[in-house]
Short mmCIF file of C-alpha atoms in Angstrom, two decimals:
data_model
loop_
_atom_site.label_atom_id
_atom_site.label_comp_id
_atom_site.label_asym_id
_atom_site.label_seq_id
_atom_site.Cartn_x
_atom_site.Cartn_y
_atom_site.Cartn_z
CA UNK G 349 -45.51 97.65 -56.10
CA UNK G 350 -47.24 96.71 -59.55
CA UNK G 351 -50.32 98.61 -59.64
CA UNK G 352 -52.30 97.51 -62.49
CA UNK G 353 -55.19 94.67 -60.96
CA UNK G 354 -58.28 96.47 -61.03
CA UNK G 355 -61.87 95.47 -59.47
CA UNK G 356 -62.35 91.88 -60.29
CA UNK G 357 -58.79 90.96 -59.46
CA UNK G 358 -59.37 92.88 -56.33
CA UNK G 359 -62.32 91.07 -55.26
CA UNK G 360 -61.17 87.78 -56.29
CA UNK G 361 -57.54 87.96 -54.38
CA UNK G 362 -59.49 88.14 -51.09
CA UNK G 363 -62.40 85.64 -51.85
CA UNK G 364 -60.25 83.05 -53.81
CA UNK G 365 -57.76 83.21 -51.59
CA UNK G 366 -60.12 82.77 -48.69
CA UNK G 367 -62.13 80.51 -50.28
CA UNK G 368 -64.63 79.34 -47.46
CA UNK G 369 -66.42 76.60 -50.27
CA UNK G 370 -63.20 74.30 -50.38
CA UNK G 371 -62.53 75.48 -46.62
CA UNK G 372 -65.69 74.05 -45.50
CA UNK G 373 -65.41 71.24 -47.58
CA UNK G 374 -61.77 70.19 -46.28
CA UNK G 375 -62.83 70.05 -42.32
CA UNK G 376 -66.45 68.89 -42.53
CA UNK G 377 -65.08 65.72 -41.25
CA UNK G 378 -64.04 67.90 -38.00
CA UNK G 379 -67.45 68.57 -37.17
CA UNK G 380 -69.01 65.13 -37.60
CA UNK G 381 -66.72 64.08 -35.69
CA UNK G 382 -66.70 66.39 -33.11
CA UNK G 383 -70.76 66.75 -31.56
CA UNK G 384 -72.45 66.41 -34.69
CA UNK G 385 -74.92 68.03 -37.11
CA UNK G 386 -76.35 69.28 -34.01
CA UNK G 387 -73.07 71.05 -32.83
CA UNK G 388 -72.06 71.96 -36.39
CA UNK G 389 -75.32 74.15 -37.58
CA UNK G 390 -75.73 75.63 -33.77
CA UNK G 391 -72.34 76.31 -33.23
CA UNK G 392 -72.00 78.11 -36.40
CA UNK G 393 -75.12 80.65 -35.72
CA UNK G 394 -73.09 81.27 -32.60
CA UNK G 395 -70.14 81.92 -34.40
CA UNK G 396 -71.96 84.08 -37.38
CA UNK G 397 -72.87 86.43 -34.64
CA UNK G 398 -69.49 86.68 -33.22
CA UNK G 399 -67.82 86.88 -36.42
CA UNK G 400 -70.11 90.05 -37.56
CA UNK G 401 -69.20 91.60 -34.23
CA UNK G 402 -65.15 91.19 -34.82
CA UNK G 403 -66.02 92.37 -38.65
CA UNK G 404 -67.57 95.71 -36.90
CA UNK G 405 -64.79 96.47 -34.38
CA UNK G 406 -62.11 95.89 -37.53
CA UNK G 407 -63.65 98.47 -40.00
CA UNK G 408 -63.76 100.70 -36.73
CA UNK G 409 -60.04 100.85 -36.67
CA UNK G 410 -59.50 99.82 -40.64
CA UNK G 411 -61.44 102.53 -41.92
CA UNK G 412 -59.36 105.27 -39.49
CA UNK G 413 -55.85 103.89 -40.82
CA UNK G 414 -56.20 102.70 -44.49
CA UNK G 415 -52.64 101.74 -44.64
CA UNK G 416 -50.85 98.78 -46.17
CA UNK G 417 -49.96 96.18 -43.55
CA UNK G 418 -53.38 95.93 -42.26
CA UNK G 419 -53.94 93.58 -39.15
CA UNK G 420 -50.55 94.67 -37.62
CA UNK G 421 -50.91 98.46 -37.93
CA UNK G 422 -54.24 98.41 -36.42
CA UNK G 423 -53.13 96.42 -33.61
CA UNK G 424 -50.05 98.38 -33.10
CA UNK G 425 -52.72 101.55 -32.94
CA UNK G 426 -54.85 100.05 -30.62
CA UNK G 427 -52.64 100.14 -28.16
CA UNK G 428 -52.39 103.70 -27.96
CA UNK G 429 -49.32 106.19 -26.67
CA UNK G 430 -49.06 104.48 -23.18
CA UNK G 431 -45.45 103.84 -22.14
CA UNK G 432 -44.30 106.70 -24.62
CA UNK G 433 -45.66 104.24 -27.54
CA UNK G 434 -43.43 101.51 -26.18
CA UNK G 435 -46.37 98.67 -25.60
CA UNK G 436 -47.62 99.76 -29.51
CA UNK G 437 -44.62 98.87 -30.58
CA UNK G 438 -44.33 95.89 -29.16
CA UNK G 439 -48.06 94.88 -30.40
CA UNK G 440 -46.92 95.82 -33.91
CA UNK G 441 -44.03 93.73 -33.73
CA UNK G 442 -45.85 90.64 -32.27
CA UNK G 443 -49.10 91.11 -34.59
CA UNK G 444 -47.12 91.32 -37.35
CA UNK G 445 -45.31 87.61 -36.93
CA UNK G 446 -48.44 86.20 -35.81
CA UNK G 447 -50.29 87.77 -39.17
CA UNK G 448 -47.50 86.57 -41.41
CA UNK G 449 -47.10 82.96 -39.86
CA UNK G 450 -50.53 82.30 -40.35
CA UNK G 451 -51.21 83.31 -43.84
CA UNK G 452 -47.71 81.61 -44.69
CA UNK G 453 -48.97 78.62 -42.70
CA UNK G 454 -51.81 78.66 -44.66
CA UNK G 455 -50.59 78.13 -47.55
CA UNK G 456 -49.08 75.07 -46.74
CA UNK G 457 -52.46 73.67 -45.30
CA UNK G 458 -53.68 74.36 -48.75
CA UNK G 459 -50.96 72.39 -50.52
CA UNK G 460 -52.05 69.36 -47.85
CA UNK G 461 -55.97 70.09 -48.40
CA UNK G 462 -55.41 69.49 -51.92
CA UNK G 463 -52.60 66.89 -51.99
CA UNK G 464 -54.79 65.02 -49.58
CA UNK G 465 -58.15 65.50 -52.02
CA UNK G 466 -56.33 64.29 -55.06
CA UNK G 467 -54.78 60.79 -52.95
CA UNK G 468 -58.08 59.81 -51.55
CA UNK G 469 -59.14 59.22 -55.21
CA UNK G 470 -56.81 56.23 -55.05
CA UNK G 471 -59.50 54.81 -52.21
CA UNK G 472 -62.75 55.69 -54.89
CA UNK G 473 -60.45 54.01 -57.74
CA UNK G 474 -59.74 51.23 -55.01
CA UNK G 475 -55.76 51.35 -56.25
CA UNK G 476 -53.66 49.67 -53.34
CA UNK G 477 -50.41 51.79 -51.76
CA UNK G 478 -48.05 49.28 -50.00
CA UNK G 479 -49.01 49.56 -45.99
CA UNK G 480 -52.72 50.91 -46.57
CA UNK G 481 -53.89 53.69 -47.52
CA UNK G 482 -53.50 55.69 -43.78
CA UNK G 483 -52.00 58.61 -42.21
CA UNK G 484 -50.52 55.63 -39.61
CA UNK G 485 -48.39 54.41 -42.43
CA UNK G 486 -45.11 56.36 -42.49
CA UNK G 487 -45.11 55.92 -46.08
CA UNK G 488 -48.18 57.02 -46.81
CA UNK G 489 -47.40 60.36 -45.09
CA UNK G 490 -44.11 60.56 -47.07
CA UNK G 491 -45.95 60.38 -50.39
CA UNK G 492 -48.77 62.95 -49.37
CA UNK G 493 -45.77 65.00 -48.21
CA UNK G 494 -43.76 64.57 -51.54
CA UNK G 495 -47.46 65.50 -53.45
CA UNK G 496 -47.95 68.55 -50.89
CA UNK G 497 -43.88 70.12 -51.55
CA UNK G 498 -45.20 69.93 -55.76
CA UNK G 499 -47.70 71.51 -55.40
CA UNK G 500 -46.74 74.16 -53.20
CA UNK G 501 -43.47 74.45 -55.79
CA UNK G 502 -45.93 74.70 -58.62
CA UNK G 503 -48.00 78.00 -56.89
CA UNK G 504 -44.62 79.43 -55.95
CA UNK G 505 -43.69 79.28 -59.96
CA UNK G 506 -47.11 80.84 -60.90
CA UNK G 507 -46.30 83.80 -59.03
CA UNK G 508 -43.28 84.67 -61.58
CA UNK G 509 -46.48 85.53 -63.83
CA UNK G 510 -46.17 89.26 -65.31
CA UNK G 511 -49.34 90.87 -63.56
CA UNK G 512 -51.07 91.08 -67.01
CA UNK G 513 -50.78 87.17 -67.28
CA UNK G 514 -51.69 86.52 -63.55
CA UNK G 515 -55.28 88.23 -63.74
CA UNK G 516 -56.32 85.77 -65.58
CA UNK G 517 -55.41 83.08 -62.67
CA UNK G 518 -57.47 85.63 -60.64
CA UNK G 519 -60.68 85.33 -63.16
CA UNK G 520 -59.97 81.62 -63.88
CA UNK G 521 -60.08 80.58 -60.17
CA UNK G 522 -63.02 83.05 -59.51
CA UNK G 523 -65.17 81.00 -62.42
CA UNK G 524 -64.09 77.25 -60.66
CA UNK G 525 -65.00 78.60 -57.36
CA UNK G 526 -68.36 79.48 -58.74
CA UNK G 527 -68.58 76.10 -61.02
CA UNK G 528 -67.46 74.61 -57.29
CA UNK G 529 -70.56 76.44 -55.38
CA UNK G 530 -73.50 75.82 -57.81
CA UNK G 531 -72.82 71.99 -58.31
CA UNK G 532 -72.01 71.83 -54.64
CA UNK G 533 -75.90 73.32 -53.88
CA UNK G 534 -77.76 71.78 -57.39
CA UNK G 535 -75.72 68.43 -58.20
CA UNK G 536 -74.63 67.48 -54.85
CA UNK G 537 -78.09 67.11 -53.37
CA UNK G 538 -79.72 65.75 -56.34
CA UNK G 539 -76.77 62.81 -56.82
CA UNK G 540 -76.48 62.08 -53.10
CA UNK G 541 -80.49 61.43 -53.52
CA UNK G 542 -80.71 59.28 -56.34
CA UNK G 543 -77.33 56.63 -54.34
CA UNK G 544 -77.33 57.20 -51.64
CA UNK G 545 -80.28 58.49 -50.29
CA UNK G 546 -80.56 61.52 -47.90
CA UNK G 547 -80.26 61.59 -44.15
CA UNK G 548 -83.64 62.30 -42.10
CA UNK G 549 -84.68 65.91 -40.80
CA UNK G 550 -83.50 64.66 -37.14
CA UNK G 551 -80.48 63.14 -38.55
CA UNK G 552 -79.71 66.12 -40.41
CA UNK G 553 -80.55 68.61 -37.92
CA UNK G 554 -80.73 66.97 -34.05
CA UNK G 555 -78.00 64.09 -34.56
CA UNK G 556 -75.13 64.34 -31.87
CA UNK G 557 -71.87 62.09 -32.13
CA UNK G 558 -68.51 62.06 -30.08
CA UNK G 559 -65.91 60.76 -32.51
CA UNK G 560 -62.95 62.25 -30.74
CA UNK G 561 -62.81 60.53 -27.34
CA UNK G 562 -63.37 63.93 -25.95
CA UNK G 563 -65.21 64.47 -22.86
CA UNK G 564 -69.14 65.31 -24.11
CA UNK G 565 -69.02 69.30 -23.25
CA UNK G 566 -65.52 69.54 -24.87
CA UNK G 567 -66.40 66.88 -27.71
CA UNK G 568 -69.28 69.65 -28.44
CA UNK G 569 -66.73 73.19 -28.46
CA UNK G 570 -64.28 71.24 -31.04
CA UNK G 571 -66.65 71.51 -33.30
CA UNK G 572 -65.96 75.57 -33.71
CA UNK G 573 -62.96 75.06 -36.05
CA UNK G 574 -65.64 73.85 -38.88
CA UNK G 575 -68.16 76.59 -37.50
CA UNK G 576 -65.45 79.66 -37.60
CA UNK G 577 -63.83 78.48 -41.23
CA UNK G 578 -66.23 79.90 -43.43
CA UNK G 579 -66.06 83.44 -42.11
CA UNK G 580 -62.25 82.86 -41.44
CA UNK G 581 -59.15 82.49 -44.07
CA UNK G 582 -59.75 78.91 -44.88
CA UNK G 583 -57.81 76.12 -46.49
CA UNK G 584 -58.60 75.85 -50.55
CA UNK G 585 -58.68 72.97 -53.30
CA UNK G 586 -57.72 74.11 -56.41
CA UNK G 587 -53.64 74.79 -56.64
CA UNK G 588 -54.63 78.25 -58.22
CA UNK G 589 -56.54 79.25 -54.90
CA UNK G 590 -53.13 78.67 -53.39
CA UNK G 591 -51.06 80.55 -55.47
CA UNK G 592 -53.82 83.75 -54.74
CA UNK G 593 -53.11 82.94 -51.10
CA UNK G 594 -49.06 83.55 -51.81
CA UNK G 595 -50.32 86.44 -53.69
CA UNK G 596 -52.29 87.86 -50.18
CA UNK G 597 -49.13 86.89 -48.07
CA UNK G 598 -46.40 88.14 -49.76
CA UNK G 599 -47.82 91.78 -49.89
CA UNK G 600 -48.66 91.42 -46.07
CA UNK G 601 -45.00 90.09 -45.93
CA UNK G 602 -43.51 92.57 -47.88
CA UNK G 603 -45.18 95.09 -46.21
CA UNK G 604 -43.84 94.36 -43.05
CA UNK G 605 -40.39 93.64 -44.04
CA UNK G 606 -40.59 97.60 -45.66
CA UNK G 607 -41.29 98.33 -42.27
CA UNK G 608 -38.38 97.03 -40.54
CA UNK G 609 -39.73 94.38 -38.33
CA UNK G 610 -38.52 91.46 -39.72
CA UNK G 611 -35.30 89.68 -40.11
CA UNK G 612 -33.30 90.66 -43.45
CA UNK G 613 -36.11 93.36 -43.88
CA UNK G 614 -33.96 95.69 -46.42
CA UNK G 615 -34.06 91.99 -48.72
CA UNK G 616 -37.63 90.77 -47.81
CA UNK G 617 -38.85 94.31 -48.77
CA UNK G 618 -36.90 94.42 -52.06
CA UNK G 619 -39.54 94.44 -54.92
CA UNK G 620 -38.47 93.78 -58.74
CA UNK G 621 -38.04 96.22 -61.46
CA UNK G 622 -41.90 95.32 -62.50
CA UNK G 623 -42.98 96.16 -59.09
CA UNK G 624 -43.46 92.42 -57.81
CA UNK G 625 -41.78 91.20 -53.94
CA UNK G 626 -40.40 88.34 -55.12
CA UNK G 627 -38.12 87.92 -52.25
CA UNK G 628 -41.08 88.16 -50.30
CA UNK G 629 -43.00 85.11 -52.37
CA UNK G 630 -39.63 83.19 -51.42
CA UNK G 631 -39.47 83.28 -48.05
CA UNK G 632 -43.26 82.19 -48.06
CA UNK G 633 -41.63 78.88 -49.69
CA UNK G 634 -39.00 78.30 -47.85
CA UNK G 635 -41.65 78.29 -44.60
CA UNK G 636 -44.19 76.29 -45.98
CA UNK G 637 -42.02 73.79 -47.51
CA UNK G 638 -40.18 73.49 -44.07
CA UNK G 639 -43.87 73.37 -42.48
CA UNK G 640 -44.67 70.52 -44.14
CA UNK G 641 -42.40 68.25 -43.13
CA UNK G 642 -44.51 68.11 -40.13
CA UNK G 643 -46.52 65.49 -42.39
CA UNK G 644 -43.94 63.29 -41.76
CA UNK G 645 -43.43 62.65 -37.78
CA UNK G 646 -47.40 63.34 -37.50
CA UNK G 647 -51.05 61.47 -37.93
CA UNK G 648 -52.62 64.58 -37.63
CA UNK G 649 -50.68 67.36 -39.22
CA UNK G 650 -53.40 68.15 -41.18
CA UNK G 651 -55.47 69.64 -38.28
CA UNK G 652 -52.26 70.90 -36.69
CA UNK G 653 -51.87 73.09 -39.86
CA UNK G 654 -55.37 74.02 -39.98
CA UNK G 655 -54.80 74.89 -36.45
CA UNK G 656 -51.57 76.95 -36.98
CA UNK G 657 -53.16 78.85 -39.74
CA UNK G 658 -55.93 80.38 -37.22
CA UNK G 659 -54.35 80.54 -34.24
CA UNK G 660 -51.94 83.53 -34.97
CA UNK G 661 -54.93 85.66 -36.77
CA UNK G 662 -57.31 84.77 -34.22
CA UNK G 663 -55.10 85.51 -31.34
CA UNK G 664 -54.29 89.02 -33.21
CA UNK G 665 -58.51 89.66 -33.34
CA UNK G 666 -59.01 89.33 -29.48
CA UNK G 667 -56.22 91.04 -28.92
CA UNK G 668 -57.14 94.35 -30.85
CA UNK G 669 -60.58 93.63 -28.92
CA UNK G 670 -58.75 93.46 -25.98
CA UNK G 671 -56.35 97.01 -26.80
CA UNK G 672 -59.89 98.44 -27.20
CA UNK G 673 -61.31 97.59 -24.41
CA UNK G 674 -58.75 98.21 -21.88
CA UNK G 675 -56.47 100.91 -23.74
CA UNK G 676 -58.29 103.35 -26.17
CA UNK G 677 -62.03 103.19 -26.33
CA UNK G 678 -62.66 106.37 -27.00
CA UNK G 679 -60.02 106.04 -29.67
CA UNK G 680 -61.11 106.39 -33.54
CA UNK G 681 -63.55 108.36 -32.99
CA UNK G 682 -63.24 110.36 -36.75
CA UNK G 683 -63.37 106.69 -38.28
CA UNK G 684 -66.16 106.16 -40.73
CA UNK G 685 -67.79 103.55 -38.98
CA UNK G 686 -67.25 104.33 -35.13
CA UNK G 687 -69.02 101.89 -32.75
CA UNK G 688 -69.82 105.02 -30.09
CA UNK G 689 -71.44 103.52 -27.07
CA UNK G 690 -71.76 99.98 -28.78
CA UNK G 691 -68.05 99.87 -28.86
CA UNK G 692 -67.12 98.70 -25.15
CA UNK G 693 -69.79 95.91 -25.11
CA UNK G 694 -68.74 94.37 -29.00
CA UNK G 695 -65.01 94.72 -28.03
CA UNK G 696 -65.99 92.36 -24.81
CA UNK G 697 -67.81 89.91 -27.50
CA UNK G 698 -64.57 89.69 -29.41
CA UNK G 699 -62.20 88.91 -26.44
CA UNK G 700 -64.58 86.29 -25.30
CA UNK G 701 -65.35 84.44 -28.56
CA UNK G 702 -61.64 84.60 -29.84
CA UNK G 703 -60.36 83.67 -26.84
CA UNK G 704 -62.49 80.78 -27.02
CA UNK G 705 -62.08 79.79 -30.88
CA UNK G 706 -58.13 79.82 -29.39
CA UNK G 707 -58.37 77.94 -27.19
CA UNK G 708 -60.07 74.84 -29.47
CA UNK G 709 -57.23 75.46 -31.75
CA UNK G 710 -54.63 74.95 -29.39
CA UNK G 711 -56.31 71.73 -27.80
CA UNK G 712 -55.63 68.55 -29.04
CA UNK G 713 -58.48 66.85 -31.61
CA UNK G 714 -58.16 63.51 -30.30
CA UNK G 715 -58.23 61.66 -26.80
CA UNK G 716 -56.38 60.08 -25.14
CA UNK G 717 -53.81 62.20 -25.64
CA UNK G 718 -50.72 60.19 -27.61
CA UNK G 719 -47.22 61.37 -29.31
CA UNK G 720 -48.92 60.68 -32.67
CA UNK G 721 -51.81 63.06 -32.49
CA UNK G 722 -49.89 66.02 -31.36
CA UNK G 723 -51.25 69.52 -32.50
CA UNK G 724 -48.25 71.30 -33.87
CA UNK G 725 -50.08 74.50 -33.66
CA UNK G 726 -49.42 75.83 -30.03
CA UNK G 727 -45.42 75.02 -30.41
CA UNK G 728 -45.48 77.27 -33.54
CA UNK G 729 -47.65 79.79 -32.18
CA UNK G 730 -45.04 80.48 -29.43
CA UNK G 731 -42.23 80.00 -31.15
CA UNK G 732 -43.38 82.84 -33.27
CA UNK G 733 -43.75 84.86 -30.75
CA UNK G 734 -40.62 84.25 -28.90
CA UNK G 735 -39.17 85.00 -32.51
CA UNK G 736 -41.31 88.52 -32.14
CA UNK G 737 -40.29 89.61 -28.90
CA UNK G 738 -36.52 88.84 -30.06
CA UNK G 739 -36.83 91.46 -33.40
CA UNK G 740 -38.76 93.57 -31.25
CA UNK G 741 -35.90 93.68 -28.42
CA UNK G 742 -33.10 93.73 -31.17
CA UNK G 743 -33.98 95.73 -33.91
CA UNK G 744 -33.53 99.40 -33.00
CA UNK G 745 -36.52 101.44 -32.50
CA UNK G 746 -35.59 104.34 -35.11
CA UNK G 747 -36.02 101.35 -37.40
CA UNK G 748 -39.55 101.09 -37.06
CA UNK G 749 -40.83 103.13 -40.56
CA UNK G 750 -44.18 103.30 -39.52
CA UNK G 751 -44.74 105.22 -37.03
CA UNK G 752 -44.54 108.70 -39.08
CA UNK G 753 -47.53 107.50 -41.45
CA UNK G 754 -49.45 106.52 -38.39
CA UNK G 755 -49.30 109.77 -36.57
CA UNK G 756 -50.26 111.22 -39.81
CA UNK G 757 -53.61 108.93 -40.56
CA UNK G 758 -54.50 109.34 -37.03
CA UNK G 759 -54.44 113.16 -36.81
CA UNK G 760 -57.53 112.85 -39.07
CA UNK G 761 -59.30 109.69 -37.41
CA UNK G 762 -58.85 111.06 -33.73
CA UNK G 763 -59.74 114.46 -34.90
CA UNK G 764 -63.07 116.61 -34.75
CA UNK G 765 -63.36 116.04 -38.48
CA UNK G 766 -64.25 113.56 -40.51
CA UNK G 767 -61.98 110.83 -41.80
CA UNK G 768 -62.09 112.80 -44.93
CA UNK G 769 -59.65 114.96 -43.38
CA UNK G 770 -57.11 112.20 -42.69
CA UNK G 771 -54.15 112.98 -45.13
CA UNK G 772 -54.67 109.43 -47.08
CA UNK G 773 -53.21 111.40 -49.78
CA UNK G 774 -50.22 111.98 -47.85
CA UNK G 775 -49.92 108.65 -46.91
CA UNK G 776 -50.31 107.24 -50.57
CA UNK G 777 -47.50 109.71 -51.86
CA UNK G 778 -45.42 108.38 -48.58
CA UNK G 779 -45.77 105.13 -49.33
CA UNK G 780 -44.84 105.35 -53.44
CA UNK G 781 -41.96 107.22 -52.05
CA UNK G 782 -40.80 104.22 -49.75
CA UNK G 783 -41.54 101.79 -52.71
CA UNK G 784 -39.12 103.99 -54.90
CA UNK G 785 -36.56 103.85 -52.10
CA UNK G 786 -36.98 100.17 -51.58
CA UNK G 787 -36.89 99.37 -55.08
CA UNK G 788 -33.94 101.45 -55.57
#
């Protein structure tokens, strides 16, 4: 790959294409809706704690294998050498659909967060749409969808930028983010003050509501999705954040197509001439564009694609908790920043939170339960992994690249030395090797 993005860029492909402002912004309505101010702000101390405690057991495991194709390596190492490394196999192969699906999905939840930003003007401008002005009018949906497939068309082109144009996306998105924060924390306040006047402390703070139809307790938990966003890869508003986020998925892409675990894998994991997996940002279009249709059968695709976006990534966190746990805690123990004795006790916090956060992303958001306010997100989530457990079963196991770079990273993190003794070097000087042979 193009190497040539240096500390800024760095920084701002992971926070742009996070982006936890406009991801905030985008689902606030979720947690007014579900328990309230008083759900949202307790939920999310809750979830701050949790989060820090997933963060932890991560850079355990990160910081042993610094290896391109992240969240699927780790979980593949996780699982250790039981079953001759059969099961880690397996985890890779599953972890690696789920971590591709979701930052595929969301990039189509961006291009809905922002087509659905720039329609509701049409309610502050008070223009009329034939059939209102509602996700219940089929039409409606079809123009939001129509505005959506643009947009996501227009981030796709903005990746055919040579590198030394697209930094400047990087920095010009980094600077609206910032504009985005300060007015959101100095104008926002001040302007909401002087029209229409500020909510209470007890409003603000101790208010409860059940806008979902949920029962109370549950009504309460759906609020998580709002909580967990920040600290979670959340949906944008600005089409540049978007085209960052195809930036972020097509190298995780990429990088697992290199590895063989994908479909079409020798073509995925084809890069250009200029170093750039442009096959890669394709098949990220063709998804979300198909993805989005589900705008059209559905009143709530939006929260189904907010849903399908975390599920996969959250599923793969409790899982590696889970591999840790039950498989190799004593694992890692070279890595930089090895839990020791905390280890057993934080890898419990992550299978118990995650497993929660799932489980309100796999619910539905609205009761009764009708046709209309299906959540998309559990069908995709297993048809993903019904897809994994097919590559995994078909595609031979000699065709799994990885493995050899592993073994090599973890003869330095499992070792009596430091990680300094892990042959990164090795591994780097592998993997330009690999991106010579693919490109070739």
């Amino acid at each position: 790959l193009h190497r040539s993005w240096h500390y800024v860029e760095n920084f701002a492909a992971s926070f742009c294409a996070l982006n936890f402002i406009g991801g905030v912004r985008s689902i606030f309505f979720l947690g007014l809706l579900a328990g309230g101010p008083l759900a949202m702000w307790s939920n999310y101390l809750v979830t701050l704690f949790c989060m820090w405690v997933t963060a932890a057991v991560l850079a355990e495991v990160c910081s042993a294998l610094p290896l391109s194709g992240s969240i699927y390596t780790w979980a593949a190492e996780s699982a250790g050498d039981r079953f001759g490394g059969r099961l880690a196999r397996l985890v890779g192969f599953v972890v690696a659909w789920w971590a591709c699906t979701a930052w595929m999905t969301f990039v189509a939840g961006n291009c809905q967060t922002t087509a659905n930003y720039i329609i509701s003007l049409m309610v502050v401008y008070e223009y009329d749409f034939p059939g209102g002005v509602d996700m219940d009018n089929v039409k409606f949906r079809a123009f939001v969808w129509i505005v959506a497939e643009i947009f996501l068309l227009f981030a796709v082109a903005l990746n055919h930028l040579p590198p030394h144009w697209y930094s400047r996306v990087f920095k010009l998105s980094l600077g609206v983010m910032m504009l985005d924060f300060f007015l959101c924390v100095i104008w926002l306040p001040i302007g909401a003050s002087r029209s229409y006047g500020l909510r209470s402390t007890q409003d603000a703070f101790m208010m409860t509501y059940n806008g979902t139809g949920a029962p109370p307790a549950w009504n309460w938990i759906l609020s998580f999705p709002l909580a967990s966003s920040p600290l979670e890869p959340s949906l944008g508003l600005m089409p540049p954040n978007t085209s960052i986020a195809i930036v972020a998925a097509s190298r995780l892409v990429y990088a697992v197509a290199r590895d063989g675990v994908l479909p079409l894998s020798s073509w995925i994991g084809r890069v250009t001439p200029n170093g750039q997996p442009r096959n890669a940002v394709w098949v990220i279009y063709i998804f979300g564009a198909v993805i989005l249709c589900t705008i059209l059968p559905s009143n709530v695709a939006f929260t189904s694609l907010v849903s399908a976006g975390g599920v996969p990534t959250i599923a793969a966190y409790g899982l590696i908790g889970l591999l840790r746990l039950t498989m190799t805690p004593g694992h890692f123990q070279g890595s930089k920043w090895y839990l020791g004795k905390w280890g057993p006790p934080m890898y419990l916090i992550v299978v118990l939170y995650q497993g929660l956060v799932f489980a309100v992303d796999i619910s539905p958001f609205f009761y009764p339960v009708e046709p209309k306010f299906f959540n998309f997100a559990p069908a995709i989530f297993g048809a993903v992994t019904i897809f994994a457990l097919i590559s995994w079963w078909v595609i031979p196991e000699s065709k799994w690249l990885r493995r050899a770079q592993i073994k090599r990273a973890l003869a330095g993190a499992d070792g009596a030395g430091s990680t300094e003794e892990t042959p990164s070097g090795t591994d780097h000087a592998v993997d330009q090797k690999h991106d010579v042979k693919v490109t070739e």
